[in-house]
Every structure is written in structure tokens, then in C-alpha cells.
Short mmCIF file of C-alpha atoms and ligand atoms in Angstrom, two decimals:
data_model
loop_
_atom_site.label_atom_id
_atom_site.label_comp_id
_atom_site.label_asym_id
_atom_site.label_seq_id
_atom_site.Cartn_x
_atom_site.Cartn_y
_atom_site.Cartn_z
CA MET A 40 89.08 91.78 32.16
CA THR A 41 87.22 88.50 31.85
CA GLN A 42 83.55 88.58 32.53
CA GLU A 43 81.69 85.92 34.42
CA TYR A 44 78.69 85.41 36.61
CA CYS A 45 79.12 86.65 40.10
CA ARG A 46 78.80 83.39 42.02
CA PHE A 47 76.91 85.03 44.84
CA CYS A 48 74.46 87.54 43.44
CA GLY A 49 74.14 85.62 40.17
CA VAL A 50 74.41 88.72 38.02
CA TYR A 51 76.54 88.62 34.92
CA ASN A 52 79.64 90.77 34.88
CA LEU A 53 81.61 90.14 38.04
CA PRO A 54 83.83 93.25 37.73
CA ALA A 55 80.72 95.36 38.21
CA CYS A 56 80.12 93.70 41.54
CA LYS A 57 81.94 95.40 44.35
CA VAL A 58 83.19 92.90 46.91
CA ILE A 59 84.01 93.79 50.47
CA CYS A 60 85.56 90.98 52.50
CA VAL A 61 85.42 90.74 56.26
CA SER A 62 86.34 87.94 58.60
CA VAL A 63 84.13 87.42 61.62
CA THR A 64 83.42 84.70 64.13
CA LEU A 65 79.81 83.75 64.59
CA LYS A 66 77.39 80.89 64.78
CA GLY A 67 74.44 80.72 62.50
CA ASN A 68 72.22 78.72 60.28
CA PHE A 69 74.43 78.76 57.24
CA THR A 70 75.36 76.06 54.80
CA PHE A 71 78.77 75.75 56.38
CA PRO A 72 78.27 76.09 60.11
CA VAL A 73 81.87 76.53 61.14
CA LYS A 74 82.69 79.04 63.82
CA SER A 75 84.71 81.33 61.57
CA TYR A 76 83.28 82.87 58.48
CA HIS A 77 84.63 84.87 55.69
CA ILE A 78 81.87 87.22 54.59
CA GLU A 79 81.76 88.78 51.17
CA LEU A 80 79.36 91.67 50.72
CA HIS A 81 78.36 92.35 47.14
CA ARG A 82 77.01 95.63 45.90
CA ASN A 83 75.90 95.33 42.33
CA PRO A 84 75.25 98.58 40.50
CA ASN A 85 73.16 96.74 37.89
CA ILE A 86 70.46 96.24 40.47
CA SER A 87 68.46 99.38 41.09
CA ASP A 88 67.72 99.03 44.81
CA GLN A 89 71.41 98.56 45.62
CA VAL A 90 70.82 95.57 47.87
CA ILE A 91 73.90 94.17 49.55
CA TYR A 92 74.29 90.45 48.91
CA PRO A 93 76.08 88.75 51.76
CA SER A 94 77.61 85.36 51.18
CA VAL A 95 79.25 83.00 53.57
CA VAL A 96 82.39 81.10 52.77
CA GLN A 97 84.20 78.66 54.96
CA MET A 98 87.15 80.24 56.72
CA PHE A 99 89.67 77.54 55.96
CA ASN A 100 89.47 75.68 52.72
CA PRO A 101 89.82 71.90 53.20
CA LEU A 102 90.86 71.43 49.59
CA GLU A 103 93.69 73.96 49.85
CA GLU A 104 94.83 72.35 53.10
CA ALA A 105 94.74 68.88 51.52
CA MET A 106 96.68 70.06 48.47
CA LYS A 107 99.40 71.39 50.80
CA ILE A 108 99.98 67.86 52.14
CA LYS A 109 99.39 66.00 48.87
CA ASP A 110 102.96 64.68 48.70
CA GLU A 111 102.74 63.42 52.26
CA ILE A 112 99.44 61.61 51.57
CA ILE A 113 100.94 60.01 48.46
CA SER A 114 104.04 58.88 50.32
CA TRP A 115 101.89 57.29 53.06
CA ARG A 116 99.87 55.51 50.39
CA ARG A 117 103.01 54.24 48.66
CA ASP A 118 104.46 53.04 51.94
CA PHE A 119 101.28 51.10 52.79
CA HIS A 120 101.21 49.81 49.22
CA MET A 121 104.77 48.45 49.46
CA TYR A 122 104.06 46.61 52.71
CA PRO A 123 100.55 45.16 52.38
CA GLU A 124 99.06 43.15 55.22
CA LEU A 125 96.09 40.78 55.07
CA GLY A 126 92.98 40.99 57.24
CA TYR A 127 93.65 41.01 61.01
CA GLU A 128 97.41 41.11 60.34
CA GLU A 129 97.60 44.93 59.91
CA GLU A 130 100.27 45.31 62.62
CA ARG A 131 102.68 47.56 60.73
CA THR A 132 100.00 49.67 59.07
CA SER A 133 98.09 50.28 62.30
CA ARG A 134 101.29 51.05 64.20
CA ILE A 135 102.17 53.81 61.72
CA VAL A 136 98.62 55.19 61.80
CA GLU A 137 98.56 55.14 65.62
CA GLU A 138 101.93 56.91 65.93
CA HIS A 139 100.72 59.78 63.75
CA LEU A 140 97.35 60.07 65.48
CA LYS A 141 99.00 60.19 68.91
CA GLU A 142 101.39 62.87 67.73
CA TRP A 143 98.44 64.95 66.51
CA GLY A 144 96.63 64.68 69.84
CA TYR A 145 93.96 62.06 69.19
CA LYS A 146 92.52 59.93 71.98
CA ILE A 147 93.16 56.36 70.87
CA LYS A 148 91.39 53.10 71.57
CA ARG A 149 92.81 49.92 70.11
CA VAL A 150 90.56 47.10 68.87
CA GLY A 151 93.04 44.42 67.81
CA THR A 152 94.73 45.82 64.72
CA GLY A 153 91.93 48.39 64.44
CA ILE A 154 92.02 51.94 65.81
CA ILE A 155 89.29 54.22 67.13
CA ALA A 156 90.56 57.81 67.41
CA ASP A 157 88.57 60.73 68.84
CA ILE A 158 89.08 64.48 68.69
CA GLY A 159 87.04 67.60 69.43
CA SER A 160 84.02 68.27 71.56
CA GLY A 161 80.37 69.07 70.98
CA GLU A 162 76.97 67.46 71.02
CA LYS A 163 77.28 65.43 67.85
CA THR A 164 79.79 62.80 66.85
CA VAL A 165 80.58 62.22 63.21
CA ALA A 166 82.62 59.15 62.26
CA LEU A 167 84.90 58.65 59.26
CA ARG A 168 86.08 55.17 58.34
CA ALA A 169 89.01 53.71 56.40
CA ASP A 170 89.88 50.04 55.92
CA MET A 171 93.52 48.92 56.03
CA ASP A 172 93.71 45.32 54.74
CA ALA A 173 95.24 44.02 51.51
CA LEU A 174 94.53 40.93 49.37
CA PRO A 175 96.35 37.64 48.70
CA ILE A 176 97.25 38.69 45.13
CA GLN A 177 100.67 38.86 43.44
CA GLU A 178 101.10 42.39 42.08
CA GLU A 179 101.88 42.66 38.35
CA ASN A 180 102.37 46.44 38.16
CA GLU A 181 105.92 47.62 37.47
CA VAL A 182 105.93 50.78 39.59
CA PRO A 183 108.51 52.05 42.09
CA TYR A 184 106.05 51.42 44.92
CA LYS A 185 105.26 47.84 43.85
CA SER A 186 104.38 45.49 46.70
CA ARG A 187 107.52 44.21 48.45
CA VAL A 188 105.61 41.28 49.93
CA PRO A 189 105.25 38.27 47.61
CA GLY A 190 101.65 37.17 47.13
CA LYS A 191 100.14 40.18 48.87
CA MET A 192 98.86 43.38 47.31
CA HIS A 193 96.68 46.39 47.97
CA ALA A 194 94.47 45.59 44.98
CA CYS A 195 91.31 47.23 46.33
CA GLY A 196 92.74 50.63 47.26
CA HIS A 197 92.57 50.31 51.03
CA ASP A 198 96.11 51.75 51.13
CA ALA A 199 94.62 54.90 49.56
CA HIS A 200 91.73 54.92 52.06
CA THR A 201 94.13 54.74 55.01
CA ALA A 202 96.38 57.47 53.58
CA MET A 203 93.46 59.81 52.77
CA LEU A 204 91.98 59.49 56.25
CA LEU A 205 95.40 60.00 57.79
CA GLY A 206 95.66 63.23 55.79
CA ALA A 207 92.21 64.25 57.02
CA ALA A 208 93.27 63.43 60.59
CA LYS A 209 96.21 65.78 60.29
CA ILE A 210 94.13 68.69 58.94
CA ILE A 211 91.30 68.15 61.45
CA ALA A 212 93.81 68.20 64.32
CA GLU A 213 95.39 71.41 63.00
CA HIS A 214 91.96 73.09 63.01
CA GLU A 215 90.62 71.46 66.17
CA GLU A 216 89.68 74.91 67.56
CA GLU A 217 87.19 75.39 64.75
CA LEU A 218 85.43 72.04 65.23
CA ASN A 219 81.79 72.07 66.32
CA ASN A 220 81.56 68.30 66.68
CA ARG A 221 83.36 65.34 68.06
CA VAL A 222 85.08 63.52 65.24
CA ARG A 223 85.79 59.81 65.42
CA LEU A 224 88.18 58.17 62.99
CA ILE A 225 87.82 54.43 62.50
CA PHE A 226 90.75 52.58 60.93
CA GLN A 227 89.40 49.06 60.62
CA PRO A 228 90.99 45.72 59.81
CA ALA A 229 89.80 42.92 57.55
CA GLU A 230 87.19 44.41 55.23
CA GLU A 231 87.94 41.75 52.61
CA GLY A 232 85.77 38.89 53.82
CA GLY A 233 86.78 39.26 57.46
CA ASN A 234 83.91 41.50 58.62
CA GLY A 235 86.37 43.72 60.48
CA ALA A 236 83.58 46.30 60.79
CA LEU A 237 81.72 43.99 63.20
CA LYS A 238 84.82 43.69 65.40
CA MET A 239 85.11 47.49 65.50
CA ILE A 240 81.43 47.85 66.40
CA GLU A 241 81.86 45.27 69.19
CA GLY A 242 84.86 47.33 70.32
CA GLY A 243 82.68 50.45 70.67
CA ALA A 244 83.34 52.21 67.36
CA LEU A 245 79.74 53.39 67.02
CA GLU A 246 79.12 54.42 70.64
CA ASP A 247 77.58 57.94 70.59
CA VAL A 248 78.07 58.20 66.84
CA ASP A 249 75.38 60.22 65.02
CA ALA A 250 76.51 59.54 61.46
CA ILE A 251 79.26 57.71 59.61
CA PHE A 252 80.93 58.22 56.25
CA GLY A 253 83.32 55.99 54.34
CA LEU A 254 85.16 56.59 51.08
CA HIS A 255 86.07 53.90 48.58
CA VAL A 256 88.21 54.51 45.51
CA TRP A 257 86.19 53.41 42.48
CA ALA A 258 87.77 51.93 39.35
CA GLU A 259 84.61 52.30 37.24
CA LEU A 260 84.38 56.06 37.81
CA GLU A 261 86.44 58.72 36.05
CA SER A 262 89.21 60.15 38.15
CA GLY A 263 88.15 62.80 40.65
CA ILE A 264 84.40 62.26 40.47
CA ILE A 265 82.58 61.83 43.76
CA GLY A 266 80.08 59.03 43.06
CA LEU A 267 76.94 59.15 45.15
CA ARG A 268 73.97 56.84 45.44
CA LYS A 269 70.89 57.05 47.64
CA GLY A 270 69.48 53.88 49.18
CA PRO A 271 70.89 50.44 48.27
CA PHE A 272 74.44 50.73 46.90
CA LEU A 273 76.28 47.44 47.44
CA ALA A 274 74.68 44.03 47.80
CA GLY A 275 74.14 41.74 50.74
CA VAL A 276 76.36 38.67 50.55
CA GLY A 277 75.37 35.06 51.16
CA LYS A 278 77.30 31.81 50.91
CA PHE A 279 76.26 28.20 50.42
CA ASN A 280 78.05 24.85 50.65
CA VAL A 281 76.45 21.68 49.33
CA LYS A 282 77.37 18.02 49.51
CA ILE A 283 75.28 15.60 47.46
CA ILE A 284 75.75 12.04 48.62
CA GLY A 285 74.94 8.98 46.49
CA LYS A 286 76.59 5.57 46.37
CA GLY A 287 79.90 5.00 44.63
CA GLY A 288 80.45 2.32 42.02
CA HIS A 289 81.84 1.28 38.66
CA GLY A 290 81.37 3.76 35.84
CA ALA A 291 80.19 0.90 33.61
CA ALA A 292 77.55 -0.33 36.07
CA PRO A 293 75.43 2.68 37.14
CA GLN A 294 72.53 0.39 38.10
CA TYR A 295 74.47 -0.74 41.19
CA ALA A 296 75.43 2.80 42.20
CA ILE A 297 73.58 6.03 42.99
CA ASP A 298 75.33 8.65 40.89
CA PRO A 299 75.56 12.11 42.55
CA VAL A 300 77.07 13.75 39.42
CA PRO A 301 73.82 14.24 37.42
CA ALA A 302 72.12 15.36 40.62
CA VAL A 303 74.77 18.06 41.10
CA ALA A 304 74.56 19.09 37.43
CA GLU A 305 70.80 19.45 37.64
CA ALA A 306 70.90 21.21 41.01
CA ILE A 307 73.35 23.84 39.68
CA LEU A 308 71.12 24.54 36.66
CA ALA A 309 67.99 24.60 38.83
CA LEU A 310 69.60 27.22 41.11
CA GLN A 311 69.88 29.57 38.12
CA ARG A 312 66.10 29.58 37.87
CA ILE A 313 65.75 31.32 41.25
CA VAL A 314 66.89 34.59 39.69
CA ALA A 315 65.44 33.88 36.23
CA ARG A 316 61.97 32.70 37.26
CA GLU A 317 61.22 33.50 40.89
CA ILE A 318 62.46 37.06 41.45
CA ASP A 319 60.95 40.29 40.11
CA PRO A 320 62.95 41.00 36.93
CA LEU A 321 63.26 44.63 38.04
CA GLU A 322 65.08 43.60 41.20
CA SER A 323 68.75 42.62 41.22
CA ALA A 324 70.09 39.36 42.54
CA VAL A 325 72.79 36.82 41.74
CA VAL A 326 73.32 33.13 42.42
CA THR A 327 76.79 31.93 41.40
CA VAL A 328 78.32 28.49 41.86
CA GLY A 329 82.04 29.12 42.05
CA LYS A 330 83.48 25.75 42.97
CA VAL A 331 82.60 22.12 42.17
CA GLN A 332 84.61 19.24 43.51
CA GLY A 333 84.12 15.50 43.16
CA GLY A 334 85.33 12.25 41.71
CA THR A 335 88.70 10.59 41.45
CA ALA A 336 88.79 8.77 38.10
CA PHE A 337 87.09 8.77 34.69
CA ASN A 338 85.53 5.36 35.22
CA VAL A 339 84.42 5.67 38.84
CA ILE A 340 81.05 6.93 40.07
CA PRO A 341 81.94 8.99 43.14
CA GLU A 342 80.28 8.54 46.52
CA SER A 343 79.62 12.27 46.78
CA VAL A 344 80.19 15.60 45.00
CA GLU A 345 80.47 19.02 46.65
CA PHE A 346 79.88 22.52 45.38
CA GLU A 347 79.77 26.00 46.82
CA GLY A 348 78.77 29.46 45.76
CA THR A 349 77.56 32.90 46.65
CA PHE A 350 74.28 34.78 46.41
CA ARG A 351 73.75 38.56 46.37
CA PHE A 352 70.71 40.69 47.12
CA PHE A 353 69.63 44.24 47.99
CA THR A 354 66.94 43.58 50.60
CA GLU A 355 67.10 41.34 53.63
CA GLU A 356 63.78 39.71 52.62
CA LEU A 357 65.21 38.76 49.23
CA GLY A 358 68.37 37.40 50.88
CA GLY A 359 66.21 35.22 53.14
CA PHE A 360 64.13 34.06 50.18
CA ILE A 361 67.14 33.05 48.06
CA ARG A 362 68.71 31.29 51.03
CA LYS A 363 65.53 29.25 51.65
CA ARG A 364 65.10 28.38 47.97
CA ILE A 365 68.71 27.19 47.62
CA SER A 366 68.14 24.70 50.44
CA GLU A 367 64.78 23.54 49.07
CA ILE A 368 65.88 23.16 45.45
CA VAL A 369 69.12 21.33 46.21
CA SER A 370 67.45 18.95 48.70
CA GLU A 371 64.56 18.11 46.38
CA VAL A 372 66.70 17.69 43.26
CA ALA A 373 69.01 15.36 45.23
CA LYS A 374 65.99 13.38 46.40
CA ALA A 375 64.68 13.06 42.83
CA HIS A 376 68.00 11.42 41.95
CA ARG A 377 67.86 9.07 44.99
CA CYS A 378 70.65 11.07 46.64
CA ARG A 379 70.83 12.95 49.91
CA ALA A 380 71.94 16.55 50.24
CA GLU A 381 73.71 18.35 53.04
CA VAL A 382 73.19 22.07 52.52
CA LYS A 383 74.72 24.89 54.56
CA THR A 384 73.73 28.47 53.85
CA GLU A 385 74.70 31.68 55.61
CA ILE A 386 74.34 35.42 55.22
CA LEU A 387 77.84 36.95 55.52
CA GLY A 388 76.77 40.55 55.38
CA PRO A 389 73.78 42.81 54.78
CA PRO A 390 73.34 45.16 51.82
CA THR A 391 75.03 48.57 52.08
CA ILE A 392 72.16 51.04 52.22
CA ASN A 393 72.92 54.75 52.22
CA ASP A 394 70.77 57.23 54.11
CA ASP A 395 69.16 59.62 51.59
CA ARG A 396 69.55 62.68 53.82
CA MET A 397 73.23 61.91 54.45
CA VAL A 398 73.84 61.47 50.71
CA GLU A 399 72.34 64.93 50.16
CA PHE A 400 74.62 66.29 52.87
CA VAL A 401 77.67 64.76 51.14
CA ARG A 402 76.51 66.22 47.81
CA GLU A 403 76.17 69.68 49.32
CA VAL A 404 79.57 69.49 51.01
CA ALA A 405 81.34 68.08 47.92
CA GLN A 406 79.82 70.73 45.66
CA GLY A 407 80.75 73.37 48.23
CA LEU A 408 84.36 72.24 47.81
CA GLY A 409 84.03 72.55 44.05
CA LEU A 410 84.35 68.78 43.49
CA LYS A 411 82.65 67.03 40.58
CA VAL A 412 79.72 64.99 41.82
CA GLY A 413 78.12 62.19 39.82
CA GLU A 414 75.92 59.20 40.30
CA VAL A 415 77.46 55.77 40.80
CA LYS A 416 75.85 52.50 39.71
CA LYS A 417 74.68 49.89 42.19
CA THR A 418 77.00 46.90 42.38
CA LEU A 419 76.48 43.34 43.55
CA GLY A 420 79.84 43.43 45.26
CA GLY A 421 79.65 43.47 49.04
CA GLU A 422 81.19 45.78 51.64
CA ASP A 423 81.26 45.42 55.41
CA PHE A 424 80.54 49.16 55.78
CA ALA A 425 76.97 47.80 55.60
CA PHE A 426 77.22 46.82 59.28
CA TYR A 427 77.80 50.43 60.33
CA LEU A 428 74.92 51.66 58.14
CA GLN A 429 72.62 49.06 59.71
CA ARG A 430 73.12 50.86 63.02
CA VAL A 431 73.63 54.57 62.27
CA PRO A 432 72.75 56.76 59.29
CA GLY A 433 75.52 57.63 56.90
CA ALA A 434 76.83 57.20 53.41
CA PHE A 435 79.36 55.07 51.58
CA ILE A 436 80.94 57.29 48.95
CA ALA A 437 82.74 56.32 45.75
CA LEU A 438 85.75 58.31 44.59
CA GLY A 439 86.65 57.89 40.90
CA ILE A 440 90.20 56.74 40.09
CA ARG A 441 89.91 55.62 36.46
CA ASN A 442 92.48 57.41 34.30
CA GLU A 443 93.08 55.93 30.85
CA LYS A 444 95.97 58.28 30.08
CA LYS A 445 97.86 56.93 33.07
CA GLY A 446 96.85 53.32 32.29
CA ILE A 447 94.73 53.11 35.42
CA ILE A 448 91.97 51.00 33.91
CA TYR A 449 92.06 47.71 35.82
CA PRO A 450 89.23 46.61 38.08
CA HIS A 451 89.44 46.09 41.82
CA HIS A 452 91.15 42.84 42.91
CA ASN A 453 93.07 42.69 39.59
CA PRO A 454 96.88 42.18 39.86
CA ARG A 455 97.31 45.38 37.81
CA PHE A 456 94.90 47.51 39.83
CA ASP A 457 96.27 50.96 40.67
CA VAL A 458 95.02 54.29 41.97
CA ASP A 459 95.27 57.73 40.34
CA GLU A 460 97.12 59.38 43.20
CA ASP A 461 96.12 62.89 42.10
CA ILE A 462 92.69 62.29 43.62
CA LEU A 463 93.98 61.46 47.10
CA PRO A 464 93.81 65.07 48.36
CA LEU A 465 90.23 65.31 47.05
CA GLY A 466 89.21 62.41 49.28
CA THR A 467 91.06 63.93 52.22
CA ALA A 468 89.39 67.32 51.65
CA LEU A 469 85.94 65.75 51.45
CA GLU A 470 86.49 63.88 54.72
CA VAL A 471 87.66 67.06 56.43
CA ALA A 472 84.70 69.04 55.11
CA LEU A 473 82.23 66.34 56.22
CA ALA A 474 83.71 66.44 59.73
CA PHE A 475 83.50 70.23 59.99
CA ASN A 476 80.09 70.69 58.42
CA PHE A 477 78.11 67.90 60.07
CA ARG A 478 75.18 69.12 62.11
CA GLY A 479 73.12 65.97 62.57
ZN1 ZN B 36 87.90 44.64 47.75
ZN1 ZN B 37 87.50 47.54 49.23
#
């Protein structure tokens, strides 16, 4: 007989601990407040006063339920993967999702290609979100489920998000009787630069919602690890477009022209000093110029040169500061070179900031399922889940997919990005457990 710690009374030597199991239905202030409990009473002879140690275990095990439908979740993911659709074009994907949800008894509201699906009753509403859009990337993986659509690919894992939440939807519906809350599933379009989250919010996705959770597969994290982070997780995203206007002329006679090229060169370098010299070195921010366009010939001074870029930040104040400094620096540098600048800046999305209490809740639920929980690094990537978290508390959760043995090592948005499908039921189980255990 193997010996181990009794996981409830904490005393070494489990065989010595007599376990009596009973199933009852009750409501109480337990870690897992589902209606049905499986009670184990422990009587440990090593303890002199013979105290009985009761422990409470969830009646149905979300992980076991998710493992039962693992093949189905994988086949949904592969189907979505083979037929990727770009932002706001998710017609096929959303049709399949809607058909299943209707079959399982969900109340559906359509928001364009997005879906809001409700089930259950109770005082609180907990929302779970998946995004459905793909990217304009040509897939380079040679797998049986390779994208069948030229130039389009699920290279961020949103196919996996949709499949995992669909799996959760199925299990939640099967156990609807045991739900204490209303559960709202949000299948949103256009996360990749389209701010689909805002469209869903305008369509009522957050009405009466008390908390929201979203999973994202995470290429930097080892397969199966639930990556959590309190507070700022992903960055706010800004964009700028600049046109510096001089006066065109002959490349051999600069004195008759006003050359915008050196002005642009200097402006781009000067922008780098915002992060290097004006921001607290312990804070994180980025200013990147990603595109420069100007000129027509080697011996012609162009009339104007344009460039554009992005800036990233973790607080709204810092986003506002960078935005203001980009305008000031570019305008003044242009002026110093006798040029004129047209500068457009905009904030595309806020930082994704997790609610500390909700992160603790996810940790407790994930550990209760026996999942491995780790910390995930902040990233200056952006995510439109931020718009939900601006309005209701919740948590954006990373789910590790990196598996070197399977060659799953490529970053998000790479043409060879792939997902370790063995983790899909873990994500489904976590979503189910969050829905059943939420208490506000
Ligand atoms: Zn992405
Ligand atoms: Zn994504």
C-alpha cells in the first residue's frame, strides 16, 4: 500500500484515515458553493481526540467532464482552424457556434457575427468570453487541419478559444440544474485590431454582468500551465501617423528646397527619447515607428515624407503623456528644419488590467481542479478584453501551449504557430468551474 498525506486532515499515512463518503444537497459557505456536495468524513486514529474531519468536494468534476468530450473539442478546433475568417467576417464560425448553443438550450442574442448566449438563473451573472477571428497570414504548418483558405490563418489561437468555450457551453448546459448563477457566454468577432469587444458591449454583452473571464492560449508558457497576473497584464495601444511637409527640389540643389528627409530622420530618433529619457525607467512603455514612406528618386528631394507607428503603455496617464509628447516632438523638430508637420495620434485600446480579487478566485478554482498555476509576464501586446475589464471586474487568463517535443514553439501571429491540443479540455474545465463557483 502506498503511503501519502491525507489531503484533507493533512496527516501522513492515508490508509490509516478512514473515509466515509456521503452525497448530500445543501447550500453553505464552502470553497465550492455548488448545490450538490460530496462529503468525505475522515476519522484518523493517529489523532487522540478522534475528531471527524469533514471535507467538501464538488459533486461533478469539470475536468472529468471536459476529458470526456476532449475529442469533440479538438475536432471543433480543427474545423475552425481549417476555415479561418477575418474580423467581422466570422459568418461560418458563428453559425456553427449558434447552432450548438441553440441545441443545448441557450438564449441567444446576435450582435453582427458575435453571439451573446445566456443560461441559468440566480442573482449573479458571470460572463465567459472567446474571440473567433483569424489573421491575414498564410499558414506554413503541414498538418492535416492546415488552413484551407489561402492567406488566412488562426495564428493567435482564437480557434482554440472558440472550441474550448463551446465545450464549456455543452458541460454547463448538461449541469444547468446545479447552477447557482446566470452564465453568459460571449463569442466575439474581430479581436485582432477590430475592437470587436466594443461592438459586443454596445450590443449589451455586459448588461447585468458581475464579472467576466477570458482565456487566451499562451505560446510563452509551458503546456497546461494556467498563467495568472494581478493588475496590469497587457498594454494599452496607441497609433500615430505623421506627414512632414517641406518643399521638393533637385537633389543637387538643397538650398532651393526644404528637405523633409532629415527632419523625419531626426524626429524618429527624437521619439525614442520619450521612453529613454522622459519615463520612469521602472515603468514599461514602447514607441515604435513601423513604416516610413517618401521620395520617388535618388536625386530628388521629396515634397513630403510620411511615417507611422505604435505606442504602448500600462496606465492611461502614461498613454496620454506619450501621445502628447509625440505630437510636440514631431511638430517642433519639423519646425526646426523649416518644415511643417501633420500629426494624428489616437488611443486604440486601454491596458488590460485584471482585478486582484478575481485573479485570486481563478487561482483557487484552478488549484481546486488540480491544474498547475503559474505567474505570467506582462506583455506590451494589446487585447480588446481590456474594454470589458474597464467596465466590470474580471480576469484575462493565459493558458500555456508551448510544447517543444511536439514542435509547438512558434510565437503568436507566426505562420507556424500551433496549439498543443491536449490542453483544450483544461481550458474548458476551468471555464466550467469558474461559472459554477462564482459568488460575486
Ligand atoms: Zn493575436
Ligand atoms: Zn489573440
